[in-house]
Coordinates of C-alpha atoms in Angstrom, one line a residue:
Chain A
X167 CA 5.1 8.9 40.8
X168 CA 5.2 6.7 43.7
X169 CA 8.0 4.0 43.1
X170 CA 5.8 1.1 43.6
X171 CA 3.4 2.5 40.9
X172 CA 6.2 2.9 38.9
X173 CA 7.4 -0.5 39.4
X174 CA 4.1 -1.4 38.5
X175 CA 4.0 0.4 35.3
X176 CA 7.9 -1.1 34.3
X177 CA 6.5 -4.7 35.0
X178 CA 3.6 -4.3 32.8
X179 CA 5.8 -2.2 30.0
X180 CA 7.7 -5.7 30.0
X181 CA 4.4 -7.8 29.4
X182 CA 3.1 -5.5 26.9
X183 CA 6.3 -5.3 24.9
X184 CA 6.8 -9.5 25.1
X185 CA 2.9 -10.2 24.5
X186 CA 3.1 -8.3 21.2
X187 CA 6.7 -9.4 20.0
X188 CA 4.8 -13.0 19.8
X189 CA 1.5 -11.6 17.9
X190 CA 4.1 -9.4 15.6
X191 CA 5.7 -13.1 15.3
X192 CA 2.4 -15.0 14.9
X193 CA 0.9 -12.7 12.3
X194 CA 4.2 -12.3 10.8
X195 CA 4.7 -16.1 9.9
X196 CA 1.4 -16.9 8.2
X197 CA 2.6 -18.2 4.7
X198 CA 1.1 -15.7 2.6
X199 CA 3.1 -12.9 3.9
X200 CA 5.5 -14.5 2.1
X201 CA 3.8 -15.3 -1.0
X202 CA 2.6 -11.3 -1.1
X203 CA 6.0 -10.3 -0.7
X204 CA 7.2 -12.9 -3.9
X205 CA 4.8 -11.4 -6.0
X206 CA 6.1 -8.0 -5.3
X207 CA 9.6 -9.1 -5.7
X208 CA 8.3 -10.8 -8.9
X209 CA 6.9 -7.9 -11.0
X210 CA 10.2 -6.0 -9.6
X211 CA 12.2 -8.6 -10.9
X212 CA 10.2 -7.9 -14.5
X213 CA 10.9 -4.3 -14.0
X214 CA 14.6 -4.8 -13.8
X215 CA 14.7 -7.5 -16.7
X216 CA 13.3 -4.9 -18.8
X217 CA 15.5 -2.2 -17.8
X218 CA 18.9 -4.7 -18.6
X219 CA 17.0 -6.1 -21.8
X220 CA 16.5 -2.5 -23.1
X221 CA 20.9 -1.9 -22.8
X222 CA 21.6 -4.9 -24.2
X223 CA 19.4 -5.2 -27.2
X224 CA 20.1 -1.5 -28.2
X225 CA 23.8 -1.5 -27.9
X226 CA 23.4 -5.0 -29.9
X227 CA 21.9 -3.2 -33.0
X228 CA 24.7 -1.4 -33.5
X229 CA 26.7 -4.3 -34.4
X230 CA 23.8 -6.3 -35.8
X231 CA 20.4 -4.6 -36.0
X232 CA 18.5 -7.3 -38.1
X233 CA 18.1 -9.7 -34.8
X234 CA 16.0 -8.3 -33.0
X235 CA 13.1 -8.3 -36.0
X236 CA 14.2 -11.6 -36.8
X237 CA 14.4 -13.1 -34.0
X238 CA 11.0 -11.8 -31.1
X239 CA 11.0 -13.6 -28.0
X240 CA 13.2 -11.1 -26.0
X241 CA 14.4 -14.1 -24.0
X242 CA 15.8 -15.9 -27.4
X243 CA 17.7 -12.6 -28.2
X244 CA 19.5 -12.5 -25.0
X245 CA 20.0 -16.3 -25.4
X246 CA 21.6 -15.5 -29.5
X247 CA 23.7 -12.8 -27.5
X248 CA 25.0 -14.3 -24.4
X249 CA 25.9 -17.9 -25.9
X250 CA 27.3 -16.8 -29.9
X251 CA 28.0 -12.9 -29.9
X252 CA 29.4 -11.7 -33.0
X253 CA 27.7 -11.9 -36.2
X254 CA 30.8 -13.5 -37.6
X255 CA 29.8 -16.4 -35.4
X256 CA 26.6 -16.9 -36.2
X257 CA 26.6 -21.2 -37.4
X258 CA 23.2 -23.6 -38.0
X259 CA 25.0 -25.3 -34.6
X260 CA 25.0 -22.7 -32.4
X261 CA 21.7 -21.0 -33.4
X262 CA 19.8 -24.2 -33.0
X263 CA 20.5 -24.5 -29.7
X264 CA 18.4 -21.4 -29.1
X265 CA 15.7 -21.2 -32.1
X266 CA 13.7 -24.5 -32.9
X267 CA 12.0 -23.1 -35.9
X268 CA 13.9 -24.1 -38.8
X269 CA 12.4 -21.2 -40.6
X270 CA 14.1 -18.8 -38.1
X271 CA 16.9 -20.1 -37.5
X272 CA 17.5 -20.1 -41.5
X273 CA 16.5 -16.3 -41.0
X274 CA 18.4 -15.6 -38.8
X275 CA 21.6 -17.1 -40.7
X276 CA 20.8 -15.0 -43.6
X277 CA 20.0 -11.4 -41.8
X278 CA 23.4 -12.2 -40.1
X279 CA 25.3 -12.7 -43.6
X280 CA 24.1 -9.8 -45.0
X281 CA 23.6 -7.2 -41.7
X282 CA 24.8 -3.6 -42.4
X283 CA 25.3 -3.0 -38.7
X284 CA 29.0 -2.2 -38.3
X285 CA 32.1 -4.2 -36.5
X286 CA 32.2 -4.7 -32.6
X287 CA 35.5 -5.0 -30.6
X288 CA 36.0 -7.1 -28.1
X289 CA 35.4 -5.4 -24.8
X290 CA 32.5 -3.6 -26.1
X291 CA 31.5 -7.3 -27.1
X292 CA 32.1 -8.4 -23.8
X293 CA 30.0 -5.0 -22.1
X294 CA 27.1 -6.1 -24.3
X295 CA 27.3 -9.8 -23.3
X296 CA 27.3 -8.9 -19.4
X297 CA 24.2 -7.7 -20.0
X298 CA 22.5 -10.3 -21.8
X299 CA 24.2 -12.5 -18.9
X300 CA 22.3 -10.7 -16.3
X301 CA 19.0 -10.5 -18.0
X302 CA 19.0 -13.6 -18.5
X303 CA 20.1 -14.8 -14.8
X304 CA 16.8 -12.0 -13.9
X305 CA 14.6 -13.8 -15.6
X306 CA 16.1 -17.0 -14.3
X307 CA 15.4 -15.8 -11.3
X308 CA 12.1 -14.4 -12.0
X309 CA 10.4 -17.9 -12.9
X310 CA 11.9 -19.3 -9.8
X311 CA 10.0 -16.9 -7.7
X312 CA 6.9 -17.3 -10.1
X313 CA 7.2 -20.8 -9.3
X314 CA 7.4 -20.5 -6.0
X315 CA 4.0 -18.2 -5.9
X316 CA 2.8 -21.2 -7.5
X317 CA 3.4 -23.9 -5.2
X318 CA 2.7 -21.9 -2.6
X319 CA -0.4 -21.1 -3.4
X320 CA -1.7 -24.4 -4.1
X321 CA -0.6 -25.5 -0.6
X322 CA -2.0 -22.1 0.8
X323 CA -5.5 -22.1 -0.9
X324 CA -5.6 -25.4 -3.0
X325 CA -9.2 -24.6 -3.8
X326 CA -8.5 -21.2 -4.8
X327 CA -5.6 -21.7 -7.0
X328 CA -7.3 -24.4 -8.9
X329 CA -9.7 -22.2 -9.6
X330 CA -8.1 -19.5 -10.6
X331 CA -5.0 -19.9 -11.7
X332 CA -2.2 -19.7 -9.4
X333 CA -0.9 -17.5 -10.7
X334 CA -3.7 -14.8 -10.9
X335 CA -4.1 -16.1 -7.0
X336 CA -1.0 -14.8 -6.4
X337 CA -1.9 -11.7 -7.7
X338 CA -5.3 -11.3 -5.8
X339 CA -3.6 -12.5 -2.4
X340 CA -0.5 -9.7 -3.1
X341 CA -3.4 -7.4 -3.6
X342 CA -5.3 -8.1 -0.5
X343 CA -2.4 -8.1 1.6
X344 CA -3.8 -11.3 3.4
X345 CA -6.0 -14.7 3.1
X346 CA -7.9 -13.3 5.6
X347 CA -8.5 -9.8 4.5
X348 CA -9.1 -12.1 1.1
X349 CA -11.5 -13.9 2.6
X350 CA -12.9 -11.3 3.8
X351 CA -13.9 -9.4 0.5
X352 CA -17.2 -9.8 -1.6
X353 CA -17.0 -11.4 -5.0
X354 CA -17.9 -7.7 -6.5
X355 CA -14.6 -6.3 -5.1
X356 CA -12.3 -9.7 -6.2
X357 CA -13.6 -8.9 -9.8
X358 CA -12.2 -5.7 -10.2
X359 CA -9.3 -6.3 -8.1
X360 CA -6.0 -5.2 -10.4
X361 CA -8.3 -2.3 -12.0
X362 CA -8.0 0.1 -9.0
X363 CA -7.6 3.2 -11.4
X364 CA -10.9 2.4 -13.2
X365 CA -12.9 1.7 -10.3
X366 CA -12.0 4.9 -8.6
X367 CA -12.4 6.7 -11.6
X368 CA -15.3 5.3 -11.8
X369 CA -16.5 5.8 -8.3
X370 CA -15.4 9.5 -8.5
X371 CA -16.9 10.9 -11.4
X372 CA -19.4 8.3 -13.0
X373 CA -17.1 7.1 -15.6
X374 CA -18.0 3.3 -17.0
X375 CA -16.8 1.0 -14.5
X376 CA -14.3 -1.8 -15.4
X377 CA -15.2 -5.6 -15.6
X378 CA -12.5 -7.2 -14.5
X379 CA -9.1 -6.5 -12.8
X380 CA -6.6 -9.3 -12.3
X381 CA -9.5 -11.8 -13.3
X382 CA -9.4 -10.8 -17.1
X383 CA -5.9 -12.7 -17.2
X384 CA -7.7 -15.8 -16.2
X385 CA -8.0 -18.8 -19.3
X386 CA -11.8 -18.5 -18.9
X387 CA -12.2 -14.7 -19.7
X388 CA -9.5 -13.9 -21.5
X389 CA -10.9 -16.0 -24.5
X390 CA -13.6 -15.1 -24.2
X391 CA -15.5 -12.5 -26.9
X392 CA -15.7 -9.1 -25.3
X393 CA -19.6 -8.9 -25.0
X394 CA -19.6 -11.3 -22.6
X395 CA -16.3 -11.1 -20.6
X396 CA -17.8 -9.1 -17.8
X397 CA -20.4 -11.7 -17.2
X398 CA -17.8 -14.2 -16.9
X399 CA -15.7 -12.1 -14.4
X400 CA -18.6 -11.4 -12.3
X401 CA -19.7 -14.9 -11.8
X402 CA -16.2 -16.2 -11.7
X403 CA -14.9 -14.1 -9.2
X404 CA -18.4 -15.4 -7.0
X405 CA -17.0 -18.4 -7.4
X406 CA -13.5 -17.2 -6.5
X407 CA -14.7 -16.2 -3.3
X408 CA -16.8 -19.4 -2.3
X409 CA -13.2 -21.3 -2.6
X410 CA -11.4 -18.9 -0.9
X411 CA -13.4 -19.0 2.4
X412 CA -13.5 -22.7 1.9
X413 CA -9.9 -22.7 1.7
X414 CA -9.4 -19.9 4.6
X415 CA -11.8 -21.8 6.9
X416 CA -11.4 -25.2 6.4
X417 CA -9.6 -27.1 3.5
X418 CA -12.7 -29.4 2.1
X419 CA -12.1 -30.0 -1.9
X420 CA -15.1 -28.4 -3.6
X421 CA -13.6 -27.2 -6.1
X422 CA -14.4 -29.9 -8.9
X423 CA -17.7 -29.3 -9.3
X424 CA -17.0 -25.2 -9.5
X425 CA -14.5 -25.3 -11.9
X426 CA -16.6 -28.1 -14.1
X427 CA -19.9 -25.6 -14.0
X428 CA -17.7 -22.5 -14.7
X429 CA -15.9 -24.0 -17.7
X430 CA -20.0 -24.9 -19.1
X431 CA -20.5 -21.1 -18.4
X432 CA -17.6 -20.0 -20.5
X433 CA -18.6 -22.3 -23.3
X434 CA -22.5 -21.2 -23.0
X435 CA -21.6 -17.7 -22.9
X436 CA -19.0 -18.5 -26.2
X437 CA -22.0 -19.3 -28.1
X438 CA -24.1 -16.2 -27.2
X439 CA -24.5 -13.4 -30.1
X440 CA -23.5 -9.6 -29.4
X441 CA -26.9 -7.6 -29.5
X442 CA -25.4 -3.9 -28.4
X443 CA -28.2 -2.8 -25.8
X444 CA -29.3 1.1 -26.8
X445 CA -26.9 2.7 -24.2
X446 CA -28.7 5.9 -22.0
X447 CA -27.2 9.1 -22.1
X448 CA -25.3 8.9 -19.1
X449 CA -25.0 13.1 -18.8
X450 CA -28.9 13.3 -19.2
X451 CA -29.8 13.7 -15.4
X452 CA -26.2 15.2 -14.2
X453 CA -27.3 18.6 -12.4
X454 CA -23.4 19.8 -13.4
X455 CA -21.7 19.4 -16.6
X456 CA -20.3 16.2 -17.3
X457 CA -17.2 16.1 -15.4
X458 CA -14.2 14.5 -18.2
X459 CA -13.2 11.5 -16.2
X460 CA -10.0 12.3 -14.6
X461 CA -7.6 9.5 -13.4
X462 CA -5.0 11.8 -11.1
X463 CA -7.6 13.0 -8.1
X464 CA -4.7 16.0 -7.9
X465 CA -6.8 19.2 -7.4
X466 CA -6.4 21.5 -11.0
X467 CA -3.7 23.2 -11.6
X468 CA -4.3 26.6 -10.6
X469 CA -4.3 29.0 -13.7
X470 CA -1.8 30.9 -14.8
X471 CA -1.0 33.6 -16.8
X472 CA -0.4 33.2 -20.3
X473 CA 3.8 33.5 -20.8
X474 CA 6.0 34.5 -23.2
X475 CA 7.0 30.7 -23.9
X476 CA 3.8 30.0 -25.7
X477 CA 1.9 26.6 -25.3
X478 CA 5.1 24.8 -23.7
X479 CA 4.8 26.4 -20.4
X480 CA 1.1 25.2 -19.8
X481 CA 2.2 21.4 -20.3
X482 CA 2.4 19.4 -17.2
Chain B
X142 CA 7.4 24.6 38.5
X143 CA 8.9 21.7 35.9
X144 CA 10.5 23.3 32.9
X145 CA 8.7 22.8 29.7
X146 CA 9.3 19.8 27.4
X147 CA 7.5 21.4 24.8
X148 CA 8.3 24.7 23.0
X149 CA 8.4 26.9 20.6
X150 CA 10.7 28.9 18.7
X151 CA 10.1 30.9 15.3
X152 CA 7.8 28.9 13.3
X153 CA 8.9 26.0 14.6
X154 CA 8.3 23.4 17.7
X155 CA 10.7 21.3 19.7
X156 CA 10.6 18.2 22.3
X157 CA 12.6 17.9 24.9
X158 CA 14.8 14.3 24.1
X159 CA 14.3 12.0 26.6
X160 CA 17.6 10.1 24.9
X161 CA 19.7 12.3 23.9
X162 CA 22.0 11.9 21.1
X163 CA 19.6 9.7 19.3
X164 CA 17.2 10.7 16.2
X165 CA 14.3 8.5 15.9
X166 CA 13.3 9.6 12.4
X167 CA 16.3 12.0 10.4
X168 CA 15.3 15.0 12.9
X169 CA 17.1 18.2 13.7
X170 CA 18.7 18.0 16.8
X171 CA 19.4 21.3 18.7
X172 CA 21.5 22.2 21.7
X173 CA 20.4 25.1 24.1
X174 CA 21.1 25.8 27.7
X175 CA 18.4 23.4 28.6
X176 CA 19.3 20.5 26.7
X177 CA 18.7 18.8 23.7
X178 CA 15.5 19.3 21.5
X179 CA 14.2 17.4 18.7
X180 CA 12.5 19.4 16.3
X181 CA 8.9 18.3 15.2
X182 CA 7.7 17.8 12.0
X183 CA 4.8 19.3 11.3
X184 CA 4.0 17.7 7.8
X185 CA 4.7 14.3 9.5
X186 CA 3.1 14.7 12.8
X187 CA -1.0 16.2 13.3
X188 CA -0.6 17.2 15.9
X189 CA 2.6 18.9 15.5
X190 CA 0.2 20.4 12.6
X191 CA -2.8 21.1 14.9
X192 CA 0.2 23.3 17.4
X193 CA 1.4 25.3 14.1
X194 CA -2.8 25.6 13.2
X195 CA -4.6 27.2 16.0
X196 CA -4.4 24.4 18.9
X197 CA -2.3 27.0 21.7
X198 CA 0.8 25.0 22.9
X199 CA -0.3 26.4 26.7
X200 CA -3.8 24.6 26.8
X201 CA -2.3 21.4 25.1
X202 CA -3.2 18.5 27.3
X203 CA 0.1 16.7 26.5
X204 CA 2.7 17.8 28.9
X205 CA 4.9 16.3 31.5
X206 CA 3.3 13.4 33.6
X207 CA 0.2 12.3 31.2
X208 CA -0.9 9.2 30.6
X209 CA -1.7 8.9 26.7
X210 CA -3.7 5.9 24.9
X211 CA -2.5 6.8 21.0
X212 CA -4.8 5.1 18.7
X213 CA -2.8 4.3 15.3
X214 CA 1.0 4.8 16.4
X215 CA 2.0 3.7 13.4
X216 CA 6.3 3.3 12.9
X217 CA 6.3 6.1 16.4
X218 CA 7.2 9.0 14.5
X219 CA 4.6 11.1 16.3
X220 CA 4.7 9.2 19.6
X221 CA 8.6 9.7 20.4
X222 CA 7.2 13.0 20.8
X223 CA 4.8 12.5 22.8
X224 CA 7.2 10.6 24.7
X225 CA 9.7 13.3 24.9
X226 CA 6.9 15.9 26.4
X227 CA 5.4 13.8 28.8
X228 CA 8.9 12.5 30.1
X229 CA 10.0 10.1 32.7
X230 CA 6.9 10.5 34.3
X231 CA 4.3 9.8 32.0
X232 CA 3.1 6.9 30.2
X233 CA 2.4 6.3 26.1
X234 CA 0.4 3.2 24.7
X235 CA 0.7 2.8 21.3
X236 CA -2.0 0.7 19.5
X237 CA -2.0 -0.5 16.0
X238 CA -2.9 -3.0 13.9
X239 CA -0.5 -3.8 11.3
X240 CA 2.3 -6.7 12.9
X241 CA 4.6 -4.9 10.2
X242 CA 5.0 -1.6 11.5
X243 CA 4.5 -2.6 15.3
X244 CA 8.1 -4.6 14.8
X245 CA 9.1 -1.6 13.7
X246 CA 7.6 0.7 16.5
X247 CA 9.3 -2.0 18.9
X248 CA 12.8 -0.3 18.4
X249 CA 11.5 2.5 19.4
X250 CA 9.8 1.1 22.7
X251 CA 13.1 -0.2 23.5
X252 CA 14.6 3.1 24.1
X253 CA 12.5 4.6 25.3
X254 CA 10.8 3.5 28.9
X255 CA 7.3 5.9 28.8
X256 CA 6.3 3.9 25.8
X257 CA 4.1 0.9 26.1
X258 CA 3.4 -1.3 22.7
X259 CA -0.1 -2.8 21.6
X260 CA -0.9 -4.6 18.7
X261 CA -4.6 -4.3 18.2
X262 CA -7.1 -3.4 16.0
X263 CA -9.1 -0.1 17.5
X264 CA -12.2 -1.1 16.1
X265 CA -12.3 -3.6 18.5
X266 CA -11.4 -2.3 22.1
X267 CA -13.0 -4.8 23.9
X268 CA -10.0 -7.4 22.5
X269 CA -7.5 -5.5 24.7
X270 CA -9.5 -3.5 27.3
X271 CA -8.6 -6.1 29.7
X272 CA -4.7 -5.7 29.1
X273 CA -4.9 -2.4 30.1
X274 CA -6.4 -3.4 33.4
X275 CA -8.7 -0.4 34.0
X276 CA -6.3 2.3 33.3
X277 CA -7.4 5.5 32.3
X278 CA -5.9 8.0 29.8
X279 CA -5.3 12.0 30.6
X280 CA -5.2 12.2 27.0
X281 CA -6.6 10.3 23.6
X282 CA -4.7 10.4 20.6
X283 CA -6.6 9.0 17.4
X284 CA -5.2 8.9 13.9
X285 CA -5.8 5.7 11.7
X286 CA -7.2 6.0 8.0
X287 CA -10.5 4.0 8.6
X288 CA -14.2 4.0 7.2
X289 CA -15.8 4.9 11.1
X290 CA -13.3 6.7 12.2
X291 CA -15.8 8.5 14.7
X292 CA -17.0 5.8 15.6
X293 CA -13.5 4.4 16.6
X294 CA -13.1 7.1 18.7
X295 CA -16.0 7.3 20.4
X296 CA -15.7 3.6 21.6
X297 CA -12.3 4.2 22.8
X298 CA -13.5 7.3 24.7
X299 CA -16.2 5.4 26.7
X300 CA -14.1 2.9 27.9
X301 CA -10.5 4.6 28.5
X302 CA -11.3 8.2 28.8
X303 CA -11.8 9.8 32.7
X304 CA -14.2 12.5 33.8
X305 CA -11.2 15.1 33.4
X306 CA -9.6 13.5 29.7
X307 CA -8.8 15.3 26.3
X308 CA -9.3 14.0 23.3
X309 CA -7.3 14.7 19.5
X310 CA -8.7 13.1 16.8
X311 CA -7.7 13.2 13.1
X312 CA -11.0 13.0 10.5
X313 CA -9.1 12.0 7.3
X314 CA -11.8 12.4 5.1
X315 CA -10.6 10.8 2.3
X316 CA -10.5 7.0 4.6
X317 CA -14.2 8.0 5.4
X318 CA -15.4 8.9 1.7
X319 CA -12.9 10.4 -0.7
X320 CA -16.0 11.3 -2.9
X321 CA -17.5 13.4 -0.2
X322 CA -16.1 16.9 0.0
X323 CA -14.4 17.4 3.2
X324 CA -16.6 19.8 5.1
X325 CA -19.6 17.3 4.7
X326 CA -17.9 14.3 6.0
X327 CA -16.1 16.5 8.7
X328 CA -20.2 17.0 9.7
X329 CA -20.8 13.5 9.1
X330 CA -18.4 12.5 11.6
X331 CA -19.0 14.6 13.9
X332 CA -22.4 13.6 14.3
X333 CA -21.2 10.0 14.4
X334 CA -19.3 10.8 17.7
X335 CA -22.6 11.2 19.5
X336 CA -23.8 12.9 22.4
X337 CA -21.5 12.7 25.1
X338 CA -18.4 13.4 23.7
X339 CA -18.4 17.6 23.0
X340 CA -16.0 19.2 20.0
X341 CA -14.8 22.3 21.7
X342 CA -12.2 23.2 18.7
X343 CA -12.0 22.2 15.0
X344 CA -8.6 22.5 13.1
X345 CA -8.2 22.7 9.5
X346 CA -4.9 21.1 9.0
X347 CA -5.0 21.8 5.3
X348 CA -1.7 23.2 5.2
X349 CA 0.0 20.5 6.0
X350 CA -2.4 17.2 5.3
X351 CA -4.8 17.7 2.4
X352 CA -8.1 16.7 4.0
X353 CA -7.1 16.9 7.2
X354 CA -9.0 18.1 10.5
X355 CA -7.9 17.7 13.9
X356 CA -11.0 18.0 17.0
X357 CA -10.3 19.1 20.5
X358 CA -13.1 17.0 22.5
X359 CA -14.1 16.3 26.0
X360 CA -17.2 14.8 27.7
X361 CA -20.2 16.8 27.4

């Protein structure tokens, strides 16, 4: 290559690799990257609560199993563990602190008088209470970052998230990756957002297809009866994405007059009785035999030979 | 006549390192009288896959000196290859889309001087067309997991490829329609590349990518 091609080329190598450090930078530094990347962290930080919950409350029981049915917010138990410890302990002072119910806490008193779980020493003691200690300081940490989501969000897409919950806009946002790939999407596909494994059943081998994804979670739906929860979703999720162009484009408030005529929907659709529609034989016009939905698109297993092991060594 | 870059051995391929001592991915790094070669994964790269399934290493238009556009270079694990076999001499443009793994791919571009970086979105050549300043490619890599794939291609072909150019382009039929069975949307997008671009080989690269085809095309 003549050298002042390749001079050329090196100058331009530089301009290419500067020109898209800032674009990595630009798209890199919207807010909701980082509000996708809380959520994430979020439900990870759930994962890992449940994993430390799970160790402490079982290594608990042996010393005093009656908690855990006496007590049923897993957050209280790890509270009743962490802060008091051995049964012996257990005093209408130090169990208040944690229950409010005076019916519990009187409970909870009596089941730890009269527990047939055995003795604990002290390191074990100390073991178990590490781990309440950190599920607790998991879930601390949990809420902060759910928090955060929120506030977020109702900076990000103030519209949007007073719609919808933040929350749930959270979720919907993680989902589609970006406000703008958010924006972006249909009201059909922010209805079923959350319900991936349905909808691709669905779209695969004619299966029912779901309702709602994410959406069900929302106030609106949830409480609603079922007959009419998909009618909800659908037109809520419309709604959903009116706000969140609104929000994406341009931040006008519009969002008043939505919310007011969705929360009229809920309570018209509230009212309505169920009259189950005669369903059609959905296998009447297949030209193949019903396919049973399958929710793995693996290919089959290819068959085997029968074995000496019997049933056990079909099993997946 | 310049000693291969690309070769060989067994059932396996290797590139010539154009740094070496360094991995770019976990690799095998092996030692011969020639140099050092990086040993290419064929379940990571397609084209390493199209090499082990029917594409001859002898007619493969990537080889020392060309000038590459690859569509969808994704963290560079198949374009540090590329880079190694076209050498000091030749030229790579990555494009992709997602600012994610470009930062990523920049690590790579810093090593290695053949390697130009491009965040873009294919579907949309026009938006960097005038970067490129006219150039035109020897060779047209395309493998991104999009709806109109074909159609990605061929409006990258009309405006980057010259009279003499190759194209490989991976048909991931499931990104087209994972309902479809492959064969009919391998027709499907073939008939979506249109009439001046000609498929003169097909690979099935089903034993390494479920799915997968790779197609050899020029200009008609």
């Amino acid at each position: 290559m003549p050298p002042h091609i390749k001079e050329k080329l090196q100058e331009m190598r530089k301009q290419f690799i500067s020109r898209t450090k800032e674009r990595v930078q630009e798209q890199l530094s919207g807010p909701d990257a980082h509000v996708v990347r809380a959520v994430s962290s979020a439900k990870n930080l759930e994962a890992q609560f449940n994993l430390v919950y799970e160790q402490a409350i079982e290594w608990y029981a042996l010393h005093f199993p009656e908690m855990r049915f006496q007590v049923r917010e897993p957050l209280h138990q790890m509270q009743l563990i962490a802060q008091i410890g051995e049964r012996k302990n257990y005093s209408q002072e130090n169990v208040a602190r944690v229950l409010l119910n005076e019916d519990s806490i009187r409970k909870v008193l009596e089941a730890a008088q009269n527990s047939k779980g055995g003795s604990i020493d002290a390191h074990a003691l100390k073991a178990v209470q590490s781990f309440a200690h950190q599920a607790l300081s998991l879930k601390q940490e949990q809420l902060t970052l759910q928090s955060f989501v929120e506030q977020q969000m109702r900076e990000l897409a103030p519209n949007f998230s007073e719609l919808s919950t933040p929350m749930i806009a959270g979720q919907l946002l993680s989902k589609a990756g970006s406000l703008k790939r958010l924006a972006e999407m249909p009201g059909s596909t922010i209805q079923v957002l959350g319900a991936e494994e349905a909808l691709f059943s669905h779209l695969k081998t004619r299966s029912r297809p779901p309702k709602h994804g994410y959406i069900f979670n929302h106030p609106l739906v949830k409480t609603l009866p079922k007959h009419v929860r998909g009618r909800m979703a659908r037109t809520l999720a419309g709604k959903m994405a009116i706000c969140i162009r609104t929000d994406f484009f341009g931040k006008s408030r519009i969002v008043d007059e939505l919310k007011s005529k969705m929360e009229a929907y809920s309570k018209h659709l509230s009212k309505l009785p169920f009259k189950p529609k005669p369903r059609p034989n959905q296998n009447a016009n297949f030209s193949r035999p019903p396919a049973t939905p399958r929710r793995d698109f693996a290919p089959s297993p290819p068959r085997r030979e029968p074995s000496s092991q019997g049933y056990r060594s079909f099993r997946r | 006549m310049a000693m291969e870059r690309l070769k060989g051995i067994g059932n396996q391929f290797y590139t010539l390192n154009l740094v070496p001592g360094k991995k770019v991915y976990g690799e095998r790094l092996v030692k011969d009288a020639n140099g050092e070669w990086r040993e290419w994964n064929p379940f990571r790269s397609k084209l390493c896959a199209g090499l082990h399934n029917g594409l001859m290493a002898e007619h493969f238009a990537i080889h020392e000196g060309s000038n590459v556009l690859y569509l969808g270079s994704a963290e560079g694990t198949t374009v540090s290859h590329v880079s190694d076999i076209i050498g000091e001499e030749g030229l790579v443009v990555g494009v992709d889309v997602s600012p994610h793994v470009m930062s990523k791919f920049s690590a790579l571009v810093e090593s290695r001087e053949n390697i130009l970086p491009l965040l873009g979105d294919a579907n949309q050549p026009e938006t960097y067309a005038s970067e490129l300043e006219g150039m035109k490619f020897d060779v047209i890599v395309q493998d991104v997991a999009q709806k109109n794939q074909a159609e990605i291609f061929s409006k990258n072909w009309e405006l980057f490829a010259h009279p003499k150019s190759v194209g490989y382009l991976v048909i991931k039929s499931k990104s087209v329609d994972f309902t479809k069975p492959k064969e009919q949307v391998l027709k499907q997008e073939m008939k979506a590349l249109g009439k001046h671009i000609k498929v003169e080989q097909i690979l099935s690269l089903e034993k390494h990518e479920k799915s997968h085809f790779l197609l050899c095309v020029r200009w008609q």
